[in-house]
PDB file of C-alpha atoms in Angstrom:
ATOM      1  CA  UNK A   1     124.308  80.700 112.718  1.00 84.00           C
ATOM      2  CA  UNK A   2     122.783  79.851 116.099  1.00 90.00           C
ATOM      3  CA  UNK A   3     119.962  81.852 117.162  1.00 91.00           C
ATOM      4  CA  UNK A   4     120.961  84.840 120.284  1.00 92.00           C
ATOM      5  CA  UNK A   5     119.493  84.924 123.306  1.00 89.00           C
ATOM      6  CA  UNK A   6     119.445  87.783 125.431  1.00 88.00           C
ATOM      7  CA  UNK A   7     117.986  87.685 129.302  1.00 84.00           C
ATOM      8  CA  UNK A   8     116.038  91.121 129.521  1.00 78.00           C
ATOM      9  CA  UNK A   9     115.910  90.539 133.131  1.00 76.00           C
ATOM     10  CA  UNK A  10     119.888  90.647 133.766  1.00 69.00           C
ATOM     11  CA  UNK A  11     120.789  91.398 137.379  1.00 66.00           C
ATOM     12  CA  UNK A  12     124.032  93.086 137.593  1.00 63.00           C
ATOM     13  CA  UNK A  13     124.875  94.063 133.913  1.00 76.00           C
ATOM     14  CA  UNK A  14     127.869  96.248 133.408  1.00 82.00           C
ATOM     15  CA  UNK A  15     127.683 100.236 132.090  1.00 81.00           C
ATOM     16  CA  UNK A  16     129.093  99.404 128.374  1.00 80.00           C
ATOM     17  CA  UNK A  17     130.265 103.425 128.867  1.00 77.00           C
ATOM     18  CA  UNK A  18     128.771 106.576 126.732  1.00 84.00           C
ATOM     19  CA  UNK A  19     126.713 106.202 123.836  1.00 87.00           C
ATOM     20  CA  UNK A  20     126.017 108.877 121.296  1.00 87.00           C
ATOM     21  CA  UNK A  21     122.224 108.817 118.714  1.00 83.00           C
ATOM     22  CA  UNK A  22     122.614 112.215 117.360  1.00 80.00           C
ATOM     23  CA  UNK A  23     123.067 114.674 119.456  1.00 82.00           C
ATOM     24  CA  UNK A  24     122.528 112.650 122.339  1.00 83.00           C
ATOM     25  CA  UNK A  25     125.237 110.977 125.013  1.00 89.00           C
ATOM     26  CA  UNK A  26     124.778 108.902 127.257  1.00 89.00           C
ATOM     27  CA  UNK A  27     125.410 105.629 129.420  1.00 87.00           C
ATOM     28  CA  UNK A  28     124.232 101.998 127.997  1.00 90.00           C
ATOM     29  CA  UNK A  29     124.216  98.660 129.547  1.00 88.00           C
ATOM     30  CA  UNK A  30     126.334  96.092 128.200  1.00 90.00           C
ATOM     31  CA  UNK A  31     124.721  93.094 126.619  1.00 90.00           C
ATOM     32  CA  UNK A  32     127.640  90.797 126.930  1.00 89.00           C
ATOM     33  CA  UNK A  33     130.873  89.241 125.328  1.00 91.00           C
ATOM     34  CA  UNK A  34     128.403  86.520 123.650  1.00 92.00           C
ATOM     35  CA  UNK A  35     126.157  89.076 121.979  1.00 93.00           C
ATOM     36  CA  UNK A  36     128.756  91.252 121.242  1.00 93.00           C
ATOM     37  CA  UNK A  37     130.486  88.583 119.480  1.00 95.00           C
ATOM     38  CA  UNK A  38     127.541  87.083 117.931  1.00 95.00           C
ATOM     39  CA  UNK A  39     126.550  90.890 115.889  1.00 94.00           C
ATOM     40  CA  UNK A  40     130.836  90.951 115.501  1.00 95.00           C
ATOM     41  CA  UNK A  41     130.256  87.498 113.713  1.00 95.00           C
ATOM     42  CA  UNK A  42     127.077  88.176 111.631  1.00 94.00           C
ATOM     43  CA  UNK A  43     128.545  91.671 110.159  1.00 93.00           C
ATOM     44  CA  UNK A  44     131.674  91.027 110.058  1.00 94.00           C
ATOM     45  CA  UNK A  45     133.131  94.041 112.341  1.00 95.00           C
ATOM     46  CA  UNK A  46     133.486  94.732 116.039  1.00 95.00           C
ATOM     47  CA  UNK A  47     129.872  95.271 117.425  1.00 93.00           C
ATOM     48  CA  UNK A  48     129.030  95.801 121.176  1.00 91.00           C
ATOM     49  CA  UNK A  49     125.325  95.186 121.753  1.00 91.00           C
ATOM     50  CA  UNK A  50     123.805  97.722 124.193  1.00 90.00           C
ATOM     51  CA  UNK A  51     120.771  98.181 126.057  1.00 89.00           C
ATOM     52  CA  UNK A  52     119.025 102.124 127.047  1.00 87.00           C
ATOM     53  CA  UNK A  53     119.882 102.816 130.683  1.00 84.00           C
ATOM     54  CA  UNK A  54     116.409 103.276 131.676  1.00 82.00           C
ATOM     55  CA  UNK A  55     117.690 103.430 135.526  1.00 81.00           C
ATOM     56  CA  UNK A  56     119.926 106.975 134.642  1.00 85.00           C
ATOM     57  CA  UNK A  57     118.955 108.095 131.210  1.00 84.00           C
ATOM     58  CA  UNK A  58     116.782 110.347 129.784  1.00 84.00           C
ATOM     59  CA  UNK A  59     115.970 110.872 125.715  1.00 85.00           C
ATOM     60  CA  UNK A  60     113.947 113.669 125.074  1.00 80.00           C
ATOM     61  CA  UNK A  61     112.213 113.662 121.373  1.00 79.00           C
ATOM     62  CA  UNK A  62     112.985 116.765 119.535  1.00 75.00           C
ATOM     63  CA  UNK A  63     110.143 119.899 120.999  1.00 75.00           C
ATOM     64  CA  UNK A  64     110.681 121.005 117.645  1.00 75.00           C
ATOM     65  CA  UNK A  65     108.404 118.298 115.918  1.00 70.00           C
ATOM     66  CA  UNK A  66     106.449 117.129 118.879  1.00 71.00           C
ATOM     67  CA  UNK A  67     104.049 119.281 121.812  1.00 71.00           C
ATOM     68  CA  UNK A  68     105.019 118.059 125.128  1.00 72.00           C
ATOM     69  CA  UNK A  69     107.107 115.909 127.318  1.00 77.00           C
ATOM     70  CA  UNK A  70     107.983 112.637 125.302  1.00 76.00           C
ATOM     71  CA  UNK A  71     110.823 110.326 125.677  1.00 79.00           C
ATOM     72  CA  UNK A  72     112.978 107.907 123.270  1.00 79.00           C
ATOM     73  CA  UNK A  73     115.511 105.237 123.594  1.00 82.00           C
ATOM     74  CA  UNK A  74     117.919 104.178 121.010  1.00 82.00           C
ATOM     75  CA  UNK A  75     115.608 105.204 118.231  1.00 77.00           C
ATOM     76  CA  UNK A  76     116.177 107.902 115.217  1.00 69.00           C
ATOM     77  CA  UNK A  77     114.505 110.444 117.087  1.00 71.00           C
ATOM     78  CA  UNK A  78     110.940 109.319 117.977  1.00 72.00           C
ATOM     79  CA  UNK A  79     109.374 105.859 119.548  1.00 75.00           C
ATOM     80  CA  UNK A  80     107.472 105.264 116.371  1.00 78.00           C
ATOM     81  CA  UNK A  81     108.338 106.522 112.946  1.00 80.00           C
ATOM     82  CA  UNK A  82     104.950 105.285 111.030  1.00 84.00           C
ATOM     83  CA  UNK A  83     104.518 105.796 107.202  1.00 86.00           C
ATOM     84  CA  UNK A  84     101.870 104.403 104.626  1.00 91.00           C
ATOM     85  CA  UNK A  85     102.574 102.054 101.481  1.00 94.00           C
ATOM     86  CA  UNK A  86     100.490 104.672  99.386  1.00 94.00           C
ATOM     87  CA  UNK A  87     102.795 107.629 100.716  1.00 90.00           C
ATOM     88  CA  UNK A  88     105.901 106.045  99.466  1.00 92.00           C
ATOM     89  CA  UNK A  89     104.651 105.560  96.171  1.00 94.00           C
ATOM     90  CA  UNK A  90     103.406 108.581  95.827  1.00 91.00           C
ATOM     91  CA  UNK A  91     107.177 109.935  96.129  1.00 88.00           C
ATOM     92  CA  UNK A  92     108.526 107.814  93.973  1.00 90.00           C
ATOM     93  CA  UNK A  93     105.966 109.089  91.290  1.00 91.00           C
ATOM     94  CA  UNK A  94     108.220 111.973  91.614  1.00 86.00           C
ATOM     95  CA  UNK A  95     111.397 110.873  92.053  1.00 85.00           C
ATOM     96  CA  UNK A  96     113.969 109.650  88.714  1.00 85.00           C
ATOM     97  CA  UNK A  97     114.705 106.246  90.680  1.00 86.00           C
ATOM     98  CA  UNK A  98     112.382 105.134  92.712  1.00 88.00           C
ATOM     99  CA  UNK A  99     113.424 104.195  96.689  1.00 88.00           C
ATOM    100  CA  UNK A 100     112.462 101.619  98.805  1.00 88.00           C
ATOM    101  CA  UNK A 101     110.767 101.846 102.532  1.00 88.00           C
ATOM    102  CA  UNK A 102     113.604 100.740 104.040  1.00 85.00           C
ATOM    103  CA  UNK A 103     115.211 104.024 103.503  1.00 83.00           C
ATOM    104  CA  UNK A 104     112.962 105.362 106.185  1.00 81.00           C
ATOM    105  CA  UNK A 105     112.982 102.754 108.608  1.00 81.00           C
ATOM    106  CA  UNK A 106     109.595 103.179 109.878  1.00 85.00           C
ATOM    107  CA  UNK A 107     108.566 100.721 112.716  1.00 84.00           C
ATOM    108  CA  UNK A 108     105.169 100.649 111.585  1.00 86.00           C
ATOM    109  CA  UNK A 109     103.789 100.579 107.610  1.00 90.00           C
ATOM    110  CA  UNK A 110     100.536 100.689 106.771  1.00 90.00           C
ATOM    111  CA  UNK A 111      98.576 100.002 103.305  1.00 94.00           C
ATOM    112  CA  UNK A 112      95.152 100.871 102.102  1.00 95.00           C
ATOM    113  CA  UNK A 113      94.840 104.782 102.960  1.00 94.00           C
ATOM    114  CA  UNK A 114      95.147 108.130 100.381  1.00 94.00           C
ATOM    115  CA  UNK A 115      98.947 109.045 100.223  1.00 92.00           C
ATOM    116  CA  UNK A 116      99.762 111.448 103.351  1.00 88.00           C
ATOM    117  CA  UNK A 117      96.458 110.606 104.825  1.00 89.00           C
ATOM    118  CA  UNK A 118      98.286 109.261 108.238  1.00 86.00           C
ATOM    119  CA  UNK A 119      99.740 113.246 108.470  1.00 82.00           C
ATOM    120  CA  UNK A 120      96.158 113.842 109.617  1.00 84.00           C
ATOM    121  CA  UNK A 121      95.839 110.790 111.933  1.00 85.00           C
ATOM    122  CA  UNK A 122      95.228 111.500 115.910  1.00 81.00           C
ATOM    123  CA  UNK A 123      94.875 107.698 117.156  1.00 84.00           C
ATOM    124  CA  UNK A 124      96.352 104.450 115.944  1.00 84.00           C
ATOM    125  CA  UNK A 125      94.387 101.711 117.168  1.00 86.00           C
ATOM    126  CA  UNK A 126      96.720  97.927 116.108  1.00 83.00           C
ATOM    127  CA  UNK A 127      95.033  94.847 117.745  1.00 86.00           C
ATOM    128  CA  UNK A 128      94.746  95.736 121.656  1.00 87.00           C
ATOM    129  CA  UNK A 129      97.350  98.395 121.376  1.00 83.00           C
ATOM    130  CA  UNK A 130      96.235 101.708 121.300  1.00 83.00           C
ATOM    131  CA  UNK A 131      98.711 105.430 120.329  1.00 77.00           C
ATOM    132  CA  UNK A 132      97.958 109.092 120.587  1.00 73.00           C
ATOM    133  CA  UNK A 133      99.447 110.634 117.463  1.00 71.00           C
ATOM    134  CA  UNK A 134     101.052 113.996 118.793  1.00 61.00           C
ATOM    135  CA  UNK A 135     102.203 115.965 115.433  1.00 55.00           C
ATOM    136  CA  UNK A 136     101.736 113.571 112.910  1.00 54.00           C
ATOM    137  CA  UNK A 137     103.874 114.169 109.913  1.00 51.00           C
ATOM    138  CA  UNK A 138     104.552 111.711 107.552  1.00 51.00           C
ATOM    139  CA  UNK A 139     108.609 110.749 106.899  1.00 50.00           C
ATOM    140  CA  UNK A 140     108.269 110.978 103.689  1.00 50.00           C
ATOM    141  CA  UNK A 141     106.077 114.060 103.078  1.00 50.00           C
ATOM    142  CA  UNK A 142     109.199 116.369 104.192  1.00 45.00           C
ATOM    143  CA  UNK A 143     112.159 114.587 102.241  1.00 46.00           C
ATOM    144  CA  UNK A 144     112.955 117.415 100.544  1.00 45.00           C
ATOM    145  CA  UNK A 145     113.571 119.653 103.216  1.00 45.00           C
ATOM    146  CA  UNK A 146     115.511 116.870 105.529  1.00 43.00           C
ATOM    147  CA  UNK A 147     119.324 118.118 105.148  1.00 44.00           C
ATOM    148  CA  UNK A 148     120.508 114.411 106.216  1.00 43.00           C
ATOM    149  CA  UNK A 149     118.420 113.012 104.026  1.00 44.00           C
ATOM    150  CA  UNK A 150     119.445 114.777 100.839  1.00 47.00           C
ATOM    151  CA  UNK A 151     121.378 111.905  99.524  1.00 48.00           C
ATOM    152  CA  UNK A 152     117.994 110.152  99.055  1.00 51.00           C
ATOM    153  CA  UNK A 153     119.825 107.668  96.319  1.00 52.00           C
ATOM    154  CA  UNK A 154     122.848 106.332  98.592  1.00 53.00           C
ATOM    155  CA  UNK A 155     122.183 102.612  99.538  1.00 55.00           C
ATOM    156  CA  UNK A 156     122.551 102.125 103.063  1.00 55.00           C
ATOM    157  CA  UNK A 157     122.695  98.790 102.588  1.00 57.00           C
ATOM    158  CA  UNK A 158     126.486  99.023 101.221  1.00 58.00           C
ATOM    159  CA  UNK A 159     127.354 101.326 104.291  1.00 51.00           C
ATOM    160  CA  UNK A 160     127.610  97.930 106.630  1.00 49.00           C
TER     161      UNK A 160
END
């Protein structure tokens, strides 16, 4: 399969309509027929690739979990989910079958701390980039208590 490219600098890109993350609607712009067709191709089912409509969107992260004014895209619910290597096996310690990360989805993983240590985190420092931890609370810390998360054993995987 060829590689996709996308222009992020598209002049003129259509409104691909309303889009719905959660409890959230709103409008997207429309990749193209080529992407579209490419994601259609690679799994095997209609796909329209979309991009945030930064020009007349707004995506508030939940005030529930997080102090202040912060915005998200397309993401679960928060710019960066961030969990630790030691974390995750400290749940599976406690689980029958052990899971894998990718049933969290974090953005960023980190190795080499105490389990639950990044819950107490305030700054991230990566290379030159730099993040203000606001609420820090590991994903997997509060499994238990996640309703849509209760089916902890499903593979996502054989969802696609």
């Amino acid at each position: 399969m060829q590689p996709l490219k996308i222009c992020l600098s598209k002049e003129g890109q259509k409104v691909a309509g309303v889009v719905s993350v959660w409890e959230w609607t709103g409008s997207a712009w429309d990749e193209g027929a080529e992407a579209s067709q490419w994601f259609s191709d690679y799994l095997g089912k209609p796909c329209q690739l979309v991009r945030f409509n930064t020009a007349s969107e707004v995506r508030q992260v939940d005030p529930d979990y997080v102090k202040g004014q912060h915005q998200t895209l397309f993401t679960d619910g928060y710019p960066f989910l961030l969990t630790s290597q030691e974390s995750l096996d400290a749940l599976n310690k406690d689980l029958k079958e052990p899971v894998s990360i990718n049933r969290f989805r974090p953005n960023i993983l980190v190795e080499g701390c105490e389990p639950f240590s990044e819950d107490l985190w305030t700054d991230i420092k990566m290379s030159r980039f730099s993040f203000s931890v606001s609420n820090c609370a590991t994903v997997v810390r509060y499994l238990p208590s996640i309703k849509r998360l209760q089916k902890l054993n499903l593979n996502q995987m054989k969802l696609l």
